[in-house]
């Protein structure tokens, strides 16, 4: 079964700082990877996804992620965060039955 | 574009009662899913469905029942609610298995079992 590990569950940083969230996955099949964001009190929304091609994926709101197959990683980055990026971020991997397995999430707080 | 609708948004029920959470999608997506979200656990899959009348267990199915008689609806029933089932429940749908398809989530149901 697939699994996802996310590190640094709580991250606090100031506006304009750079953000990087780590994600490592375990899955033996074709890899489909996702990052979702959950703003306070809201549902999950797709930030970006990787399923083939260029390992550097650009998503919404200035986020990007890099798939490194040799490291089983799919880290999320943003060069300069804003207060509105305060949210919980989830990495997920999809299996061959279309089931998503999520990591436990990173709670990110951006201080104005 | 109604998308995916969950009801109710909030529910308080007593231990031992049966409660059903509703999920309705307007896209005719083949796949539908139920997750629960708990602090420290992230999202865990309860049940999923690949099509009408096809359902299967996820990671934490005990105490839950699902049905899918129509493509657009995927209700989740707690047969006899327990306090450990206090959680936020999210329904999601997906077009298909192909890699490019992600999930679209509903707004969630916050269930409290007292």
Coordinates of C-alpha atoms in Angstrom, one line a residue, chain B residues 8-98:
Chain B
X8 CA -25.5 18.5 6.8
X9 CA -22.6 20.9 7.4
X10 CA -22.8 20.3 11.2
X11 CA -24.4 17.5 13.1
X12 CA -24.6 16.6 16.8
X13 CA -25.8 13.1 17.6
X14 CA -25.9 10.8 20.6
X15 CA -23.9 7.7 21.1
X16 CA -25.7 4.7 19.7
X17 CA -27.8 6.6 17.2
X18 CA -27.7 6.0 13.4
X19 CA -26.7 8.9 11.4
X20 CA -26.4 9.4 7.6
X21 CA -24.1 11.9 5.9
X22 CA -25.1 12.9 2.4
X23 CA -22.9 13.5 -0.6
X24 CA -24.1 14.6 -4.0
X25 CA -22.1 15.5 -7.1
X26 CA -23.3 17.1 -10.3
X27 CA -20.5 16.0 -12.7
X28 CA -21.3 12.3 -13.1
X29 CA -17.8 11.4 -11.9
X30 CA -17.2 7.7 -11.7
X31 CA -15.3 7.7 -8.5
X32 CA -16.5 8.9 -5.1
X33 CA -14.8 8.7 -1.7
X34 CA -15.3 9.3 2.0
X35 CA -12.5 10.5 4.2
X36 CA -12.4 11.5 7.8
X37 CA -10.1 14.2 9.1
X38 CA -8.7 14.0 12.6
X39 CA -6.0 16.1 14.3
X40 CA -2.7 14.2 14.0
X41 CA -4.0 11.7 11.5
X42 CA -4.5 13.8 8.4
X43 CA -7.2 12.3 6.1
X44 CA -8.0 8.6 6.2
X45 CA -10.1 6.8 3.6
X46 CA -13.2 5.2 4.9
X47 CA -14.9 3.9 1.8
X48 CA -14.7 4.5 -1.9
X49 CA -16.8 3.7 -5.0
X50 CA -15.6 3.2 -8.6
X51 CA -19.1 3.3 -10.0
X52 CA -22.7 2.9 -9.1
X53 CA -23.3 -0.3 -7.1
X54 CA -19.5 -0.8 -6.7
X55 CA -18.0 0.0 -3.3
X56 CA -15.0 -1.0 -1.4
X57 CA -13.4 -0.5 2.0
X58 CA -10.7 1.9 2.7
X59 CA -8.3 2.3 5.6
X60 CA -10.9 2.8 8.4
X61 CA -14.2 1.2 7.4
X62 CA -15.4 -0.2 10.7
X63 CA -18.7 1.2 12.0
X64 CA -19.6 2.7 8.6
X65 CA -21.8 1.6 5.8
X66 CA -22.1 3.1 2.3
X67 CA -24.3 2.6 -0.7
X68 CA -24.2 4.0 -4.3
X69 CA -27.4 3.2 -6.1
X70 CA -27.0 6.3 -8.3
X71 CA -23.8 7.7 -9.7
X72 CA -24.4 11.1 -8.2
X73 CA -25.0 10.1 -4.6
X74 CA -22.8 8.4 -2.1
X75 CA -24.3 8.5 1.4
X76 CA -22.2 7.4 4.5
X77 CA -24.1 5.8 7.4
X78 CA -22.8 5.4 10.9
X79 CA -24.8 2.4 12.1
X80 CA -24.4 3.1 15.8
X81 CA -22.4 6.2 16.4
X82 CA -19.5 6.2 18.9
X83 CA -17.5 9.1 20.4
X84 CA -14.5 8.0 18.4
X85 CA -16.4 8.8 15.2
X86 CA -16.5 12.5 16.2
X87 CA -14.6 14.0 13.2
X88 CA -14.8 16.1 10.1
X89 CA -16.0 14.0 7.1
X90 CA -15.1 14.9 3.6
X91 CA -16.7 13.5 0.4
X92 CA -14.7 13.7 -2.8
X93 CA -15.2 12.7 -6.4
X94 CA -12.8 12.0 -9.3
X95 CA -13.3 11.4 -13.1
X96 CA -11.0 8.4 -13.4
X97 CA -7.9 6.5 -12.7
X98 CA -5.6 8.2 -15.1

